[in-house]
PDB file of C-alpha atoms in Angstrom:
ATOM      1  CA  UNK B   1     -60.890 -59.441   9.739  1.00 47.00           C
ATOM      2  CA  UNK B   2     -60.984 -56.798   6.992  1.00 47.00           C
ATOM      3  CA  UNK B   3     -58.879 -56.973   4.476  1.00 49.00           C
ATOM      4  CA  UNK B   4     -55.371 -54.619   4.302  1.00 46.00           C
ATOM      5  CA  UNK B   5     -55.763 -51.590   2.201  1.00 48.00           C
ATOM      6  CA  UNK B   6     -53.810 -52.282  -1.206  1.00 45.00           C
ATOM      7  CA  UNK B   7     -52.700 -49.304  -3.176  1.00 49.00           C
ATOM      8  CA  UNK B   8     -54.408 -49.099  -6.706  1.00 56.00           C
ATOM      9  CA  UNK B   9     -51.767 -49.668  -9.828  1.00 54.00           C
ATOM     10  CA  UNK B  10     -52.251 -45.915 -11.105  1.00 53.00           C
ATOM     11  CA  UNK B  11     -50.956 -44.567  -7.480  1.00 57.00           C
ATOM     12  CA  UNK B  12     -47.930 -47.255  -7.050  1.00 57.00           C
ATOM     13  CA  UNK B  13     -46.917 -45.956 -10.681  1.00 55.00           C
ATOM     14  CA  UNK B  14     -46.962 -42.399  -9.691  1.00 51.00           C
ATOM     15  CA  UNK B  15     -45.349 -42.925  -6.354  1.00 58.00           C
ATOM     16  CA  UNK B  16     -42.458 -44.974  -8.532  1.00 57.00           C
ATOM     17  CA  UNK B  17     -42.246 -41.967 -10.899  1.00 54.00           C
ATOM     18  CA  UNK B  18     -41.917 -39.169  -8.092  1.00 57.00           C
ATOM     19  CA  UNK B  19     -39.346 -41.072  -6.279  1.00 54.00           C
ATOM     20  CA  UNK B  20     -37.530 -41.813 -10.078  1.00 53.00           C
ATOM     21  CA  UNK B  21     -37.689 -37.691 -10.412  1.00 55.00           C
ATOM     22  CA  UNK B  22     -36.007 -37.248  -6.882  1.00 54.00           C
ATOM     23  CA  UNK B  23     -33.400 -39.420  -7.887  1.00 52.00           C
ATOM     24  CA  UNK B  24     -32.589 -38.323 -11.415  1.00 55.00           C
ATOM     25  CA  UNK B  25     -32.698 -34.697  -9.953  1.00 51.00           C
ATOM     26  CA  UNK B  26     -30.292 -34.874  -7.635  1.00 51.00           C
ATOM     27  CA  UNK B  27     -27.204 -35.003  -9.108  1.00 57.00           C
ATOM     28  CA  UNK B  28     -28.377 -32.404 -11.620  1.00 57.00           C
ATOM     29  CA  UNK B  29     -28.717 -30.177  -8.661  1.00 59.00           C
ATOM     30  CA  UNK B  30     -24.949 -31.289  -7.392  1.00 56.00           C
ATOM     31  CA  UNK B  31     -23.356 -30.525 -10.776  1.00 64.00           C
ATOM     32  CA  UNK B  32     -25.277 -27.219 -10.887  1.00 59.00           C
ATOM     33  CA  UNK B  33     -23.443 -26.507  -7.532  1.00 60.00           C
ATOM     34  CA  UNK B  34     -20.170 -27.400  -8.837  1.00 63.00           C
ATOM     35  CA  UNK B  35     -20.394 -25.218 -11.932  1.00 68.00           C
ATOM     36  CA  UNK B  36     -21.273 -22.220  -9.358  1.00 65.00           C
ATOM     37  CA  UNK B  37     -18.428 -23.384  -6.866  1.00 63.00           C
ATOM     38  CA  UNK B  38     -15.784 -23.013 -10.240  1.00 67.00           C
ATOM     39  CA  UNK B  39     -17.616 -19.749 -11.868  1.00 73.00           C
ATOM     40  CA  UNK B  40     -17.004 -18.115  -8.469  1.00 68.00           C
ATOM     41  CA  UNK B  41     -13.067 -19.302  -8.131  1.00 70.00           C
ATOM     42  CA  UNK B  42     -12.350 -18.576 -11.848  1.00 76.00           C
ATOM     43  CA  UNK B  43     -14.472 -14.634 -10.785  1.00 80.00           C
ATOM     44  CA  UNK B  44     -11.922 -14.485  -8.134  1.00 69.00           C
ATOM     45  CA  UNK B  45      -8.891 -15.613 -10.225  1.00 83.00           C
ATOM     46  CA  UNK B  46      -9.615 -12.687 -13.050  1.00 85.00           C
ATOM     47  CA  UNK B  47     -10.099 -10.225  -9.805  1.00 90.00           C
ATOM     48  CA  UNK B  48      -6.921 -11.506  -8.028  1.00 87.00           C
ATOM     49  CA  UNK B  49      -4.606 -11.457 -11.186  1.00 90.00           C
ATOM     50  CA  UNK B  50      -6.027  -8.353 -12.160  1.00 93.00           C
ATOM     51  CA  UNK B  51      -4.707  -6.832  -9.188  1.00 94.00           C
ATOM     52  CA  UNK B  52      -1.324  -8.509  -9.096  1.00 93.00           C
ATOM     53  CA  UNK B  53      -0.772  -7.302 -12.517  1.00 95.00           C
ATOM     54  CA  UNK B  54      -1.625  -3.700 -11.249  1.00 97.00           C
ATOM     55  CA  UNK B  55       0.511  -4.270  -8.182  1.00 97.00           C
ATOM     56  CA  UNK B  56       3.820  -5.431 -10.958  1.00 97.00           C
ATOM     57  CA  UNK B  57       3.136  -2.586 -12.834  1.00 97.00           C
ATOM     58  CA  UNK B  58       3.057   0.558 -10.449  1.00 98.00           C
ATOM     59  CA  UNK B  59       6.111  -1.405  -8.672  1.00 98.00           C
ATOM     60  CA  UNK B  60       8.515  -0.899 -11.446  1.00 97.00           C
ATOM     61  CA  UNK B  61       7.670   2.298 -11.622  1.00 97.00           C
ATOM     62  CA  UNK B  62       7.898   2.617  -7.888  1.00 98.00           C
ATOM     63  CA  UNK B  63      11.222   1.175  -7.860  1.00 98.00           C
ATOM     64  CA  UNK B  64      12.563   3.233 -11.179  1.00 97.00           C
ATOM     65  CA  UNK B  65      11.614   6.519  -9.260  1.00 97.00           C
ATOM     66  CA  UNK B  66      13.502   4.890  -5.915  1.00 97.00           C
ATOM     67  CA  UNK B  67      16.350   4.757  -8.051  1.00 97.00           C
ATOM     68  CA  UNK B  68      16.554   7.932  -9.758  1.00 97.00           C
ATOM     69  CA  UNK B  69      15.671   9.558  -6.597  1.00 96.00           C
ATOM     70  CA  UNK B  70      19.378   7.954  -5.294  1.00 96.00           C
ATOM     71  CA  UNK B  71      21.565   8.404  -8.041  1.00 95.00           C
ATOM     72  CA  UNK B  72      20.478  12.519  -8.505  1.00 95.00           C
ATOM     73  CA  UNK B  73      19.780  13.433  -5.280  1.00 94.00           C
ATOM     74  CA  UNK B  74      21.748  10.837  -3.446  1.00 93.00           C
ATOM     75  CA  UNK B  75      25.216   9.732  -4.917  1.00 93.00           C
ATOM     76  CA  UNK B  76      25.083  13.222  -7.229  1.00 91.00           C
ATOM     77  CA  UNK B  77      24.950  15.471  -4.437  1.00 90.00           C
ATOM     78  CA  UNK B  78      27.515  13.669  -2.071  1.00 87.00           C
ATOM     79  CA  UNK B  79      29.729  13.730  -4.929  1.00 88.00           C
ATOM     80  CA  UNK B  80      29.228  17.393  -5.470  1.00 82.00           C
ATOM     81  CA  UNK B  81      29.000  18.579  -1.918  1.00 78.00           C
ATOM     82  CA  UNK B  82      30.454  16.161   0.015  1.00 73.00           C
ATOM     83  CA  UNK B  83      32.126  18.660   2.106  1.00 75.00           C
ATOM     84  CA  UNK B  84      28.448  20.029   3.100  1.00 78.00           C
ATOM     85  CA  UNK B  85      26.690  18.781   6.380  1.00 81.00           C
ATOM     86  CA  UNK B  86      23.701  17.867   4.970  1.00 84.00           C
ATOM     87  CA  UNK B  87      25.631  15.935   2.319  1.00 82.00           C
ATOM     88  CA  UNK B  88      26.845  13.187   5.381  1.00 83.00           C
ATOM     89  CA  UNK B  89      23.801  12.802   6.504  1.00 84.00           C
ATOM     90  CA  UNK B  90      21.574  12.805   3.207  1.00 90.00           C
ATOM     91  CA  UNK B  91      18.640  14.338   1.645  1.00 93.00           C
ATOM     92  CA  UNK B  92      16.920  11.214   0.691  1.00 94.00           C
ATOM     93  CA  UNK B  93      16.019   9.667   3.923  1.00 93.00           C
ATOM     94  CA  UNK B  94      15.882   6.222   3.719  1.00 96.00           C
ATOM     95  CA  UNK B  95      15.573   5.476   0.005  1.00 97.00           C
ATOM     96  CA  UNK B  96      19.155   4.773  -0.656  1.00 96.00           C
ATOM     97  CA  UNK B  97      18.301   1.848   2.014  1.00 96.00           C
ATOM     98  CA  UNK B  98      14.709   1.347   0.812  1.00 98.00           C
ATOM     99  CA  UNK B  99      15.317   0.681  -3.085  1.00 98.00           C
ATOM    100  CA  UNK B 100      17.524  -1.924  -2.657  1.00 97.00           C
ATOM    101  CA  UNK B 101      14.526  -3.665  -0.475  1.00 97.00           C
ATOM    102  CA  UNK B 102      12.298  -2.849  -3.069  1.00 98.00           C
ATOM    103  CA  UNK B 103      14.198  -4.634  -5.893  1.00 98.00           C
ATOM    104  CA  UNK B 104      14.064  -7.961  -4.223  1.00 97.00           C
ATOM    105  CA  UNK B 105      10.290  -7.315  -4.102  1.00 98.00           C
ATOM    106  CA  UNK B 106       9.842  -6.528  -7.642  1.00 98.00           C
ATOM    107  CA  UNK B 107      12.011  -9.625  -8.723  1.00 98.00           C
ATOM    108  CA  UNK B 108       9.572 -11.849  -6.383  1.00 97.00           C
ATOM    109  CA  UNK B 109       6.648 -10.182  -8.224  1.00 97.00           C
ATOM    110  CA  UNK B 110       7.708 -10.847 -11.492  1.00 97.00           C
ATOM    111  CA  UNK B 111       8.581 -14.664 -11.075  1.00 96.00           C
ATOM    112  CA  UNK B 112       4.783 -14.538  -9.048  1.00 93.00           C
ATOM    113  CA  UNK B 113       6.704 -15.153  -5.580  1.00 94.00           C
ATOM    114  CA  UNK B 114       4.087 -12.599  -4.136  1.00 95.00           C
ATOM    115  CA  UNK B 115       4.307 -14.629  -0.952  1.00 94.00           C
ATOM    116  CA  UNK B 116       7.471 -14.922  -0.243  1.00 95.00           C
ATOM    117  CA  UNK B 117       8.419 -11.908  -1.530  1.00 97.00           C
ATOM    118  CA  UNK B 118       6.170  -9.547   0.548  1.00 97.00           C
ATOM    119  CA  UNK B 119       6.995 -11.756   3.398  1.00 96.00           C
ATOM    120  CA  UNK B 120      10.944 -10.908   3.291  1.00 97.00           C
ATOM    121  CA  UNK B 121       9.765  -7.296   2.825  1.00 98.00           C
ATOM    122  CA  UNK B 122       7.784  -6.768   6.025  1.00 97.00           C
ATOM    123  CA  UNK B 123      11.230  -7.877   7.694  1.00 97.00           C
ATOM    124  CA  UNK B 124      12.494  -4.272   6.240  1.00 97.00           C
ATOM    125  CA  UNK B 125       9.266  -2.210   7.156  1.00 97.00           C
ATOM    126  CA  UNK B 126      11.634  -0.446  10.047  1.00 97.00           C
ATOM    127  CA  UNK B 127      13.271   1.580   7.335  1.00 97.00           C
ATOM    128  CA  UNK B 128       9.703   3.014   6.102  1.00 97.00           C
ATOM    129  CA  UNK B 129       8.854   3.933  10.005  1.00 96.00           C
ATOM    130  CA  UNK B 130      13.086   5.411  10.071  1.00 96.00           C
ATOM    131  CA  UNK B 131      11.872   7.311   6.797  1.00 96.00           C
ATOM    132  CA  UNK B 132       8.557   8.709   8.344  1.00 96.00           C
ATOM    133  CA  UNK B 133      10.448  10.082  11.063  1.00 95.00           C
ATOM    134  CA  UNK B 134      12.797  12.329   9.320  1.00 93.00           C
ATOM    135  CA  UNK B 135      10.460  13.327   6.278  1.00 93.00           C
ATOM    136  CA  UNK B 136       9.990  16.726   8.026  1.00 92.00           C
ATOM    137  CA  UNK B 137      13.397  17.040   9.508  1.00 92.00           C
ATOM    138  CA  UNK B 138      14.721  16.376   5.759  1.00 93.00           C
ATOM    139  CA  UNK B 139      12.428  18.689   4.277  1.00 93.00           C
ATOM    140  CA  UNK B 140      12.930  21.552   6.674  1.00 93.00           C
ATOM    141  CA  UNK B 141      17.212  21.261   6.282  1.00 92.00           C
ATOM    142  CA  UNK B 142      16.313  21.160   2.390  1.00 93.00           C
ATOM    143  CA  UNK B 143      14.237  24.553   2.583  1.00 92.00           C
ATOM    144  CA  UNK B 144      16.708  26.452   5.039  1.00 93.00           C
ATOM    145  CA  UNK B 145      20.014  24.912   3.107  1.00 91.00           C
ATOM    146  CA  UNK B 146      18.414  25.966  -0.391  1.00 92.00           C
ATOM    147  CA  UNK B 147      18.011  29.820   1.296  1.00 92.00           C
ATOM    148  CA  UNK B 148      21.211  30.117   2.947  1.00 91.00           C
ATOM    149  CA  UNK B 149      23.229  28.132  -0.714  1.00 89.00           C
ATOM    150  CA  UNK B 150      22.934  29.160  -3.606  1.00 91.00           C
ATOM    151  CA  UNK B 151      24.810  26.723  -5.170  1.00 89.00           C
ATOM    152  CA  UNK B 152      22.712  23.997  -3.554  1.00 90.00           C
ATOM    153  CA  UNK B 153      19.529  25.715  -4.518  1.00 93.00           C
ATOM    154  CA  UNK B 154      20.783  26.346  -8.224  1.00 92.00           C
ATOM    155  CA  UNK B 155      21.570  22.040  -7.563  1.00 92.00           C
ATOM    156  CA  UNK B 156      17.965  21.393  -6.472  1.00 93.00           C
ATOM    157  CA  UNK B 157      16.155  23.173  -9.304  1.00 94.00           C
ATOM    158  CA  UNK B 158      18.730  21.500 -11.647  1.00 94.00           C
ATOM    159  CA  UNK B 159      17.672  18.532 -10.602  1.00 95.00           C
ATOM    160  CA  UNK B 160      14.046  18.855  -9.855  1.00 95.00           C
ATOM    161  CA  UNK B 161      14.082  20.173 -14.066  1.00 96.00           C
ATOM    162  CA  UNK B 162      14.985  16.808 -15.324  1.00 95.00           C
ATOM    163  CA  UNK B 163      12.115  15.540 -17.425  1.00 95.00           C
ATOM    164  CA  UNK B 164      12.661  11.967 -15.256  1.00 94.00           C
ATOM    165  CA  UNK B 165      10.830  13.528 -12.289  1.00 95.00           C
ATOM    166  CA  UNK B 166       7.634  14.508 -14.032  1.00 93.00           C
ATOM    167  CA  UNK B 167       7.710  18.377 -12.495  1.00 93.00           C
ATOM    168  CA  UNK B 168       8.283  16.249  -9.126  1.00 95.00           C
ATOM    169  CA  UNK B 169      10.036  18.650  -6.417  1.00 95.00           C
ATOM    170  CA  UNK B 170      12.473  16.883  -3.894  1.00 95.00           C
ATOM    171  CA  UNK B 171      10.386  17.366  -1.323  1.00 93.00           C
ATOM    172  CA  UNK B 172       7.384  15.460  -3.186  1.00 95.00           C
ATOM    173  CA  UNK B 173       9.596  12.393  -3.793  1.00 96.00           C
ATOM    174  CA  UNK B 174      10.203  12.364  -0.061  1.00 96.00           C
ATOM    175  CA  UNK B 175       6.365  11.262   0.535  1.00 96.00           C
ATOM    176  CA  UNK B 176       6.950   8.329  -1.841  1.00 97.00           C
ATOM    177  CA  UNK B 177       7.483   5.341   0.034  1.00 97.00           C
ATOM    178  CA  UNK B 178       4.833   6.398   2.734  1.00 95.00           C
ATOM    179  CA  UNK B 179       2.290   6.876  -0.498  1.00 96.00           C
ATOM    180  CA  UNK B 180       3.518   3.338  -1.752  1.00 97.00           C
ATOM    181  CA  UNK B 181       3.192   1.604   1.540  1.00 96.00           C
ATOM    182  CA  UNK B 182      -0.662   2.478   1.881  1.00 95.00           C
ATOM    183  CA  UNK B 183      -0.908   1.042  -1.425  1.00 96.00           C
ATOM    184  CA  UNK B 184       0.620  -2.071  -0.655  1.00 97.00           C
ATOM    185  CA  UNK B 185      -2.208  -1.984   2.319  1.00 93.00           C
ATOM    186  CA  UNK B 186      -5.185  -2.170  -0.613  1.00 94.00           C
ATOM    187  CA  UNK B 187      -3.468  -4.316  -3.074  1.00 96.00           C
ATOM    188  CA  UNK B 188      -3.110  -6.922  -0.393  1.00 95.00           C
ATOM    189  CA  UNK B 189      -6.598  -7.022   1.068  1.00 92.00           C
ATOM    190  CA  UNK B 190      -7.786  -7.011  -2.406  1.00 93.00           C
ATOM    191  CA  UNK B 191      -5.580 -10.472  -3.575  1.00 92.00           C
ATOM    192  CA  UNK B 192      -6.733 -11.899   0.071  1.00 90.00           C
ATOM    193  CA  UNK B 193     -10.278 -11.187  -0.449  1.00 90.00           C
ATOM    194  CA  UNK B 194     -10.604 -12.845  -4.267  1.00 87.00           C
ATOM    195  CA  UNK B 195      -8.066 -15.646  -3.550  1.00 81.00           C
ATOM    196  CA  UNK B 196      -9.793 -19.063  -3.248  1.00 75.00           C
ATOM    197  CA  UNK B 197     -10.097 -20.782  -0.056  1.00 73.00           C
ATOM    198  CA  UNK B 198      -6.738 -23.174   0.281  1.00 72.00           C
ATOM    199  CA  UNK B 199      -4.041 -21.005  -1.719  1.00 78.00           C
ATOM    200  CA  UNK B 200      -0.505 -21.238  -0.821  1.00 80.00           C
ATOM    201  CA  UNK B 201       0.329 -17.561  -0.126  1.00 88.00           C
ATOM    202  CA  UNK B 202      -2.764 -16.243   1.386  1.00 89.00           C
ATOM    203  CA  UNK B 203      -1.269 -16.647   4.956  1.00 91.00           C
ATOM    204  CA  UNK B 204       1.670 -14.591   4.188  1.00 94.00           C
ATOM    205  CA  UNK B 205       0.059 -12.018   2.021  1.00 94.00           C
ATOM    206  CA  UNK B 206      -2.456 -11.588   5.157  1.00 93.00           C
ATOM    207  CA  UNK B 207       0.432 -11.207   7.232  1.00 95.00           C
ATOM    208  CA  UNK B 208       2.489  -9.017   5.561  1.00 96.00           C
ATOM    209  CA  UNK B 209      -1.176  -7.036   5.056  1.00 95.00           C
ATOM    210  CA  UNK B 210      -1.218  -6.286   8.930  1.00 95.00           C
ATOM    211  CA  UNK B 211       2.497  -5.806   8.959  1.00 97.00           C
ATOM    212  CA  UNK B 212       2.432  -3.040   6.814  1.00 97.00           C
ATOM    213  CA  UNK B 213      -1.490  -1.790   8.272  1.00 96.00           C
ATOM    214  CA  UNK B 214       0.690  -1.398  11.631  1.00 96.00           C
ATOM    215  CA  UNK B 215       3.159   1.056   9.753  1.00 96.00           C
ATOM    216  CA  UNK B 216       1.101   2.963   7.938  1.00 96.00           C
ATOM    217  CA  UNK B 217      -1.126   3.936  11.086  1.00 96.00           C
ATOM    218  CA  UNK B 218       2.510   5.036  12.797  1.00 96.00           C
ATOM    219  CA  UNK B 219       2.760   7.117   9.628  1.00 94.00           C
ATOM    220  CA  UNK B 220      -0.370   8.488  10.280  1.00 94.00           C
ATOM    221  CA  UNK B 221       0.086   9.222  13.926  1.00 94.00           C
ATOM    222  CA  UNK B 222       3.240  11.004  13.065  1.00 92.00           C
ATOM    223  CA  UNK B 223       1.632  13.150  10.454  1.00 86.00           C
ATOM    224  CA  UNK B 224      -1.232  13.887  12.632  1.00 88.00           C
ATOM    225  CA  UNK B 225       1.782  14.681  15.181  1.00 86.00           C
ATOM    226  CA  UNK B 226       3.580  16.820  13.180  1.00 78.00           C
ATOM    227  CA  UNK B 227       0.529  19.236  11.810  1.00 79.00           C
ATOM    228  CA  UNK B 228      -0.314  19.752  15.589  1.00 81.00           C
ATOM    229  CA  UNK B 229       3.060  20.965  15.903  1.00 74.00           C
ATOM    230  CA  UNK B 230       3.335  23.335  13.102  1.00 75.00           C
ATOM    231  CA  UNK B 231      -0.687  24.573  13.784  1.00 78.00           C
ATOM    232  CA  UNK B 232       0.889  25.298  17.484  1.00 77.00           C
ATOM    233  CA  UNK B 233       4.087  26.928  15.819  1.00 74.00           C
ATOM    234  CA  UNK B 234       2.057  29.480  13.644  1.00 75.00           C
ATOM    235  CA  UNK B 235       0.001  30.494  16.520  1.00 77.00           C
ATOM    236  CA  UNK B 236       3.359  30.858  18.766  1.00 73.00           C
ATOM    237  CA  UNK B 237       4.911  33.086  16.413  1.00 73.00           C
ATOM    238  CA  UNK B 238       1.023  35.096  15.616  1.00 76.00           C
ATOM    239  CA  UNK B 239       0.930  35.864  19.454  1.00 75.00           C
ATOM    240  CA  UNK B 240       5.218  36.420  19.815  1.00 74.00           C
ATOM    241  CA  UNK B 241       5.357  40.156  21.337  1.00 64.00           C
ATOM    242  CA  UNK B 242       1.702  40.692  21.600  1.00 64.00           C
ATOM    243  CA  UNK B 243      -0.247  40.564  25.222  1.00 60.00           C
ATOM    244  CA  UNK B 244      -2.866  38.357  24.950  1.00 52.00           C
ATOM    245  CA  UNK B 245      -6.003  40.170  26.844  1.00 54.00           C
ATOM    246  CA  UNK B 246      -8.058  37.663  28.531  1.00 49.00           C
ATOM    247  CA  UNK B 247     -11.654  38.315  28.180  1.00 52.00           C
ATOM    248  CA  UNK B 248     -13.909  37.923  31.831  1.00 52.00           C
ATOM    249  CA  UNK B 249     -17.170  36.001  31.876  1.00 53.00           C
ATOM    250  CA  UNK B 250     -20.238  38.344  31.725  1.00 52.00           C
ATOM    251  CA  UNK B 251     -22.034  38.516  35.045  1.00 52.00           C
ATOM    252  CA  UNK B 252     -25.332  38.428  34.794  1.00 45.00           C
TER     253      UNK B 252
END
């Protein structure tokens, strides 16, 4: 019988050392993963708070512009010319209704409620698809009231001149909540995408994301809507009391 193979001293030594290496190595490698796991959630922190501040920020100015828009062109001109048509039914839309939404929001914001507060807000979106709808109807009974009045129009341009409005004209401050709302859309995505696997608002901030996605493509199908309509208007009225001549294929 030959006799079994025995390792030589030098290679048992190395073989001790390698398997000593794999095991000091190890959790070297596991606390090298942990430091990346926390560099990455403290990237997305700075990147997720960087936006909320952005988001508090252009809010109260959002809401400050709501709510000079209502108290000059709102409660200022029923007060004036209550007995007007256009007075009863408004030249604001829906931002009388809209501000006082907004408001909540901003208080949610600034207590970091971002959650809960955007999640109360998409229960109000119907006033910002209301608003989209009678944008143009608003703006058109502005335009043909300030040409027929001239005390309204002499009202509008007193207005529009206060140094509040930034050279704003009535009918810019009318596309205000649509601009804000496709803001919201991108401030949203943006704390979703940086906010680290687990947090407590990232379900309702992703809802209230697709909430307000839904409303800002029914904006944009009734903008799209409403520039078909005037394109076909200006044509109508180019080819009112002409004959349009036909022109025959060619025969060849």
């Amino acid at each position: 019988m030959e006799p079994t193979h025995v390792s030589s001293l030098p290679e048992m030594w190395l073989s001790i050392r390698q398997l000593y290496g794999r095991l000091t190595m190890k959790p070297h490698r596991v606390c090298a993963e942990n430091n990346a796991v926390e560099e990455q959630r403290k990237r997305w922190e700075r990147k997720r708070n960087r936006t909320a501040q952005e988001l508090l920020k252009t809010e109260r100015r959002y809401v400050e512009e709501l709510e000079l828009t209502t108290k000059y062109y709102d409660e200022v001109f029923r007060a004036r010319c209550g007995n007007l048509k256009l007075a009863r039914e408004g030249i604001c839309g829906t931002i009388p209704s809209i501000v006082k939404i907004n408001r909540s929001l901003l208080i949610a914001l600034e207590h970091n409620l971002a959650g809960s507060g955007f999640q109360t807000f998409s229960q109000y979106l119907h006033l910002y698809k209301t608003h989209t709808d009678c944008i143009e109807p608003t703006r058109l009974a502005v335009q043909t009231q300030a040409k027929k009045n001239k005390s309204f129009a002499r009202f509008k341009k007193l207005q529009e001149s206060r140094p509040e409005f930034h050279g704003q004209t009535l009918e810019q401050l009318l596309d205000l909540p649509l601009l804000r709302l496709f803001k919201y859309k991108h401030y949203l995505l943006d704390i979703v995408d940086n906010s680290f696997p687990g947090c407590a608002d990232t379900l309702q901030l992703n809802r209230a994301a697709q909430d307000i996605a839904e409303v800002c493509e029914y904006a944009e199908n009734v903008k799209q809507r409403q520039e078909n309509d005037q394109q076909l208007r200006r044509v109508q009225k180019l080819l009112k009391g002409r004959r349009v001549r036909i022109a025959r294929p060619a025969i060849v």
